[in-house]
CSV table of C-alpha atoms in Angstrom, one decimal:
chain,number,residue,atom,x,y,z
Q,1,UNK,CA,-25.4,-7.6,-16.3
Q,2,UNK,CA,-24.6,-8.2,-19.9
Q,3,UNK,CA,-26.4,-6.5,-22.7
Q,4,UNK,CA,-27.0,-7.9,-26.1
Q,5,UNK,CA,-27.6,-11.7,-25.7
Q,6,UNK,CA,-28.1,-13.2,-29.2
Q,7,UNK,CA,-29.9,-16.3,-30.0
Q,8,UNK,CA,-29.6,-18.8,-31.4
Q,9,UNK,CA,-26.0,-19.4,-30.7
Q,10,UNK,CA,-25.7,-21.2,-34.0
Q,11,UNK,CA,-27.9,-21.4,-37.1
Q,12,UNK,CA,-27.4,-23.6,-40.1
Q,13,UNK,CA,-29.6,-23.1,-43.2
Q,14,UNK,CA,-29.6,-23.8,-47.0
Q,15,UNK,CA,-28.7,-21.1,-49.5
Q,16,UNK,CA,-31.8,-19.2,-50.5
Q,17,UNK,CA,-33.5,-19.5,-47.1
Q,18,UNK,CA,-34.0,-16.7,-44.7
Q,19,UNK,CA,-32.0,-16.4,-41.5
Q,20,UNK,CA,-33.3,-14.7,-38.4
Q,21,UNK,CA,-31.2,-13.9,-35.4
Q,22,UNK,CA,-32.5,-12.3,-32.2
Q,23,UNK,CA,-30.9,-10.1,-29.6
Q,24,UNK,CA,-32.2,-9.2,-26.1
Q,25,UNK,CA,-30.9,-6.5,-23.9
Q,26,UNK,CA,-31.6,-5.4,-20.3
Q,27,UNK,CA,-31.4,-1.7,-19.9
Q,28,UNK,CA,-32.8,1.2,-21.9
Q,29,UNK,CA,-30.8,2.2,-25.0
Q,30,UNK,CA,-30.8,4.9,-27.5
Q,31,UNK,CA,-29.6,2.7,-30.4
Q,32,UNK,CA,-28.6,-0.9,-31.2
Q,33,UNK,CA,-26.2,-2.1,-33.8
Q,34,UNK,CA,-25.5,-5.3,-35.7
Q,35,UNK,CA,-22.0,-6.4,-36.7
Q,36,UNK,CA,-20.7,-9.2,-38.8
Q,37,UNK,CA,-17.5,-11.1,-38.3
Q,38,UNK,CA,-16.0,-13.5,-40.8
Q,39,UNK,CA,-13.9,-16.2,-39.2
Q,40,UNK,CA,-10.6,-14.8,-37.9
Q,41,UNK,CA,-11.3,-11.3,-39.2
Q,42,UNK,CA,-12.4,-8.0,-37.7
Q,43,UNK,CA,-16.0,-7.0,-37.2
Q,44,UNK,CA,-17.8,-5.1,-39.9
Q,45,UNK,CA,-20.7,-2.7,-39.0
Q,46,UNK,CA,-23.9,-3.7,-40.7
Q,47,UNK,CA,-26.7,-1.4,-39.5
Q,48,UNK,CA,-27.6,0.9,-36.6
Q,49,UNK,CA,-31.2,1.3,-35.5
Q,50,UNK,CA,-32.3,4.1,-33.2
Q,51,UNK,CA,-34.7,3.7,-30.3
Q,52,UNK,CA,-37.4,5.7,-32.1
Q,53,UNK,CA,-37.2,3.4,-35.2
Q,54,UNK,CA,-39.1,0.1,-35.4
Q,55,UNK,CA,-37.6,-1.3,-38.6
Q,56,UNK,CA,-34.8,-0.6,-40.9
Q,57,UNK,CA,-33.6,-2.1,-44.2
Q,58,UNK,CA,-30.3,-2.3,-45.9
Q,59,UNK,CA,-30.2,-4.5,-49.0
Q,60,UNK,CA,-31.1,-8.0,-47.9
Q,61,UNK,CA,-30.9,-7.1,-44.3
Q,62,UNK,CA,-33.9,-6.2,-42.2
Q,63,UNK,CA,-33.6,-5.1,-38.6
Q,64,UNK,CA,-36.4,-4.6,-36.1
Q,65,UNK,CA,-36.3,-3.1,-32.7
Q,66,UNK,CA,-39.0,-3.5,-30.0
Q,67,UNK,CA,-38.0,-1.3,-27.0
Q,68,UNK,CA,-41.0,-2.5,-25.0
Q,69,UNK,CA,-39.6,-6.1,-25.1
Q,70,UNK,CA,-36.0,-5.0,-25.2
Q,71,UNK,CA,-35.3,-7.1,-28.2
Q,72,UNK,CA,-34.1,-6.8,-31.8
Q,73,UNK,CA,-34.0,-9.1,-34.7
Q,74,UNK,CA,-31.8,-9.3,-37.8
Q,75,UNK,CA,-33.3,-11.0,-40.8
Q,76,UNK,CA,-31.1,-11.9,-43.8
Q,77,UNK,CA,-33.3,-12.7,-46.8
Q,78,UNK,CA,-32.3,-15.1,-49.7
Q,79,UNK,CA,-29.2,-16.1,-47.9
Q,80,UNK,CA,-26.0,-16.9,-49.7
Q,81,UNK,CA,-23.0,-19.0,-48.8
Q,82,UNK,CA,-21.0,-15.8,-48.5
Q,83,UNK,CA,-23.3,-14.8,-45.6
Q,84,UNK,CA,-21.6,-17.4,-43.5
Q,85,UNK,CA,-20.2,-15.6,-40.5
Q,86,UNK,CA,-20.9,-14.7,-36.9
Q,87,UNK,CA,-23.3,-11.9,-36.2
Q,88,UNK,CA,-23.3,-9.7,-33.1
Q,89,UNK,CA,-25.6,-7.1,-31.7
Q,90,UNK,CA,-24.1,-4.3,-29.7
Q,91,UNK,CA,-25.6,-1.6,-27.4
Q,92,UNK,CA,-24.1,1.5,-25.9
Q,93,UNK,CA,-22.5,1.0,-22.5
Q,94,UNK,CA,-24.4,3.0,-19.9
Q,95,UNK,CA,-22.3,5.9,-18.8
Q,96,UNK,CA,-19.7,5.1,-21.4
Q,97,UNK,CA,-18.1,7.3,-24.0
Q,98,UNK,CA,-19.5,7.6,-27.5
Q,99,UNK,CA,-18.7,4.4,-29.2
Q,100,UNK,CA,-18.2,2.4,-26.0
Q,101,UNK,CA,-20.3,-0.7,-26.8
Q,102,UNK,CA,-21.2,-3.9,-25.2
Q,103,UNK,CA,-21.3,-6.9,-27.5
Q,104,UNK,CA,-23.2,-10.2,-27.2
Q,105,UNK,CA,-21.5,-13.5,-27.8
Q,106,UNK,CA,-22.9,-13.7,-31.3
Q,107,UNK,CA,-24.9,-16.1,-33.5
Q,108,UNK,CA,-22.8,-18.3,-35.8
Q,109,UNK,CA,-24.5,-18.6,-39.1
Q,110,UNK,CA,-23.7,-21.3,-41.6
Q,111,UNK,CA,-25.2,-21.1,-45.1
Q,112,UNK,CA,-24.8,-24.3,-47.1
Q,113,UNK,CA,-24.6,-24.1,-50.8
F,1,UNK,CA,-11.9,7.6,-46.5
F,2,UNK,CA,-10.9,6.4,-43.1
F,3,UNK,CA,-8.7,3.3,-42.7
F,4,UNK,CA,-7.4,1.4,-39.7
F,5,UNK,CA,-4.2,-0.6,-39.6
F,6,UNK,CA,-3.3,-3.1,-36.9
F,7,UNK,CA,-0.2,-5.2,-36.6
F,8,UNK,CA,1.2,-7.7,-36.3
F,9,UNK,CA,-1.6,-10.0,-37.6
F,10,UNK,CA,-0.3,-13.0,-35.7
F,11,UNK,CA,2.3,-13.7,-33.1
F,12,UNK,CA,3.4,-16.5,-30.8
F,13,UNK,CA,5.0,-15.3,-27.6
F,14,UNK,CA,6.5,-17.2,-24.6
F,15,UNK,CA,5.1,-16.7,-21.1
F,16,UNK,CA,6.8,-13.8,-19.4
F,17,UNK,CA,7.8,-12.0,-22.6
F,18,UNK,CA,6.7,-8.5,-23.5
F,19,UNK,CA,4.0,-7.5,-25.9
F,20,UNK,CA,3.4,-4.6,-28.2
F,21,UNK,CA,0.5,-4.4,-30.6
F,22,UNK,CA,0.1,-1.2,-32.6
F,23,UNK,CA,-2.8,0.4,-34.3
F,24,UNK,CA,-3.1,3.5,-36.5
F,25,UNK,CA,-6.0,5.3,-38.0
F,26,UNK,CA,-5.9,7.4,-41.1
F,27,UNK,CA,-8.4,9.8,-42.6
F,28,UNK,CA,-9.9,11.2,-39.4
F,29,UNK,CA,-8.9,13.5,-36.5
F,30,UNK,CA,-9.4,13.0,-32.8
F,31,UNK,CA,-11.0,9.6,-33.0
F,32,UNK,CA,-12.1,7.6,-30.0
F,33,UNK,CA,-9.8,4.5,-30.0
F,34,UNK,CA,-10.5,1.1,-28.5
F,35,UNK,CA,-8.8,-2.2,-27.7
F,36,UNK,CA,-11.1,-5.2,-27.5
F,37,UNK,CA,-10.2,-8.9,-26.8
F,38,UNK,CA,-12.1,-11.8,-28.1
F,39,UNK,CA,-11.4,-15.1,-26.4
F,40,UNK,CA,-12.2,-18.3,-28.4
F,41,UNK,CA,-15.9,-18.8,-28.8
F,42,UNK,CA,-16.8,-15.7,-26.8
F,43,UNK,CA,-18.0,-12.2,-27.3
F,44,UNK,CA,-15.9,-9.1,-27.3
F,45,UNK,CA,-14.5,-7.6,-24.2
F,46,UNK,CA,-13.6,-4.0,-24.1
F,47,UNK,CA,-10.1,-3.6,-22.6
F,48,UNK,CA,-9.2,0.1,-23.0
F,49,UNK,CA,-10.6,3.1,-24.7
F,50,UNK,CA,-9.1,6.6,-25.3
F,51,UNK,CA,-10.8,9.9,-26.1
F,52,UNK,CA,-7.6,11.8,-26.7
F,53,UNK,CA,-3.8,11.8,-26.6
F,54,UNK,CA,-2.6,10.4,-23.2
F,55,UNK,CA,-6.1,9.7,-22.0
F,56,UNK,CA,-6.6,6.0,-21.4
F,57,UNK,CA,-9.5,4.4,-19.6
F,58,UNK,CA,-9.3,0.8,-18.5
F,59,UNK,CA,-12.4,-1.4,-18.4
F,60,UNK,CA,-11.0,-4.4,-16.6
F,61,UNK,CA,-8.1,-5.1,-14.3
F,62,UNK,CA,-5.5,-7.1,-16.2
F,63,UNK,CA,-2.0,-7.7,-17.1
F,64,UNK,CA,-2.1,-5.3,-20.1
F,65,UNK,CA,-1.7,-1.5,-20.6
F,66,UNK,CA,-2.5,0.9,-23.4
F,67,UNK,CA,-0.9,4.1,-24.5
F,68,UNK,CA,-1.9,6.8,-27.0
F,69,UNK,CA,1.3,8.7,-27.9
F,70,UNK,CA,-0.2,10.4,-31.0
F,71,UNK,CA,-3.8,11.3,-32.0
F,72,UNK,CA,-4.2,8.4,-34.3
F,73,UNK,CA,-1.9,5.8,-32.7
F,74,UNK,CA,-3.0,3.3,-30.1
F,75,UNK,CA,-0.6,0.8,-28.5
F,76,UNK,CA,-1.4,-2.3,-26.4
F,77,UNK,CA,1.4,-3.5,-24.2
F,78,UNK,CA,2.4,-6.0,-21.6
F,79,UNK,CA,5.6,-6.3,-19.7
F,80,UNK,CA,5.2,-10.0,-18.9
F,81,UNK,CA,2.6,-12.1,-20.8
F,82,UNK,CA,0.5,-14.7,-19.1
F,83,UNK,CA,-1.1,-17.8,-20.8
F,84,UNK,CA,-4.5,-16.2,-20.2
F,85,UNK,CA,-3.5,-13.3,-22.4
F,86,UNK,CA,-4.0,-15.5,-25.5
F,87,UNK,CA,-6.8,-14.3,-27.7
F,88,UNK,CA,-7.8,-12.2,-30.7
F,89,UNK,CA,-7.2,-8.5,-30.1
F,90,UNK,CA,-9.1,-5.9,-32.1
F,91,UNK,CA,-8.3,-2.3,-32.4
F,92,UNK,CA,-11.2,0.0,-33.3
F,93,UNK,CA,-12.1,3.6,-33.7
F,94,UNK,CA,-15.2,5.8,-33.7
F,95,UNK,CA,-16.0,9.4,-34.4
F,96,UNK,CA,-16.6,11.2,-31.1
F,97,UNK,CA,-20.0,12.5,-32.2
F,98,UNK,CA,-23.5,11.2,-31.5
F,99,UNK,CA,-25.2,9.4,-33.1
F,100,UNK,CA,-22.5,8.5,-35.7
F,101,UNK,CA,-20.0,8.2,-32.8
F,102,UNK,CA,-21.7,5.0,-31.6
F,103,UNK,CA,-20.6,3.1,-34.7
F,104,UNK,CA,-17.3,1.4,-34.3
F,105,UNK,CA,-14.9,0.5,-37.1
F,106,UNK,CA,-12.6,-2.4,-36.5
F,107,UNK,CA,-9.2,-3.4,-37.6
F,108,UNK,CA,-8.4,-6.9,-38.9
F,109,UNK,CA,-7.3,-8.1,-35.5
F,110,UNK,CA,-4.1,-9.7,-34.1
F,111,UNK,CA,-4.0,-13.3,-33.0
F,112,UNK,CA,-1.9,-13.7,-29.9
F,113,UNK,CA,-0.8,-17.1,-28.7
F,114,UNK,CA,1.1,-17.3,-25.5
F,115,UNK,CA,3.0,-20.5,-25.0
């Protein structure tokens, strides 16, 4: 079964508002990552949170991980038009090599100026 | 610093024609290498990964093949393209070391349209 299901599928907000995206997964993990993809471009790694961490910050990004609920959230504070992109969570593939990840289908974020 | 180059950026190919997408990584040794495909409006699907020269693992049965002739070179090929091969192909690399090894670094992608 697929890991890393994000919701919502699409999110539209005004500049300055906060954006929250959620990710659920089904099996135990040792870490979870969030990536960003601008339209038609490659993915860019944003943040990695380990299973023994509950929260992690990077600039305007805040990621939480709840291993009991098998869920993670990505919060972008004070959003900007430049934050418009798709955001994916990714988890390690069980039994896979290092770096072998399963990606969700992503949340498409639109930030209106 | 490490960089990844992937080409061509876009191509339009007729059904039944061959395909070759190439990817090279600079600034690191013995990386894990990956080919992903992203169909329109869908998530990423891992096609192949490689942990060393000549070592290729396939994740899904398909019309494509991959090769790693050099440590930092990864090639995606097909002898005869199908319409269903259309999509956005992403090459990626990671360091083969936990936990940093779980972070994947992507190229800019190649848009393939089979007509």
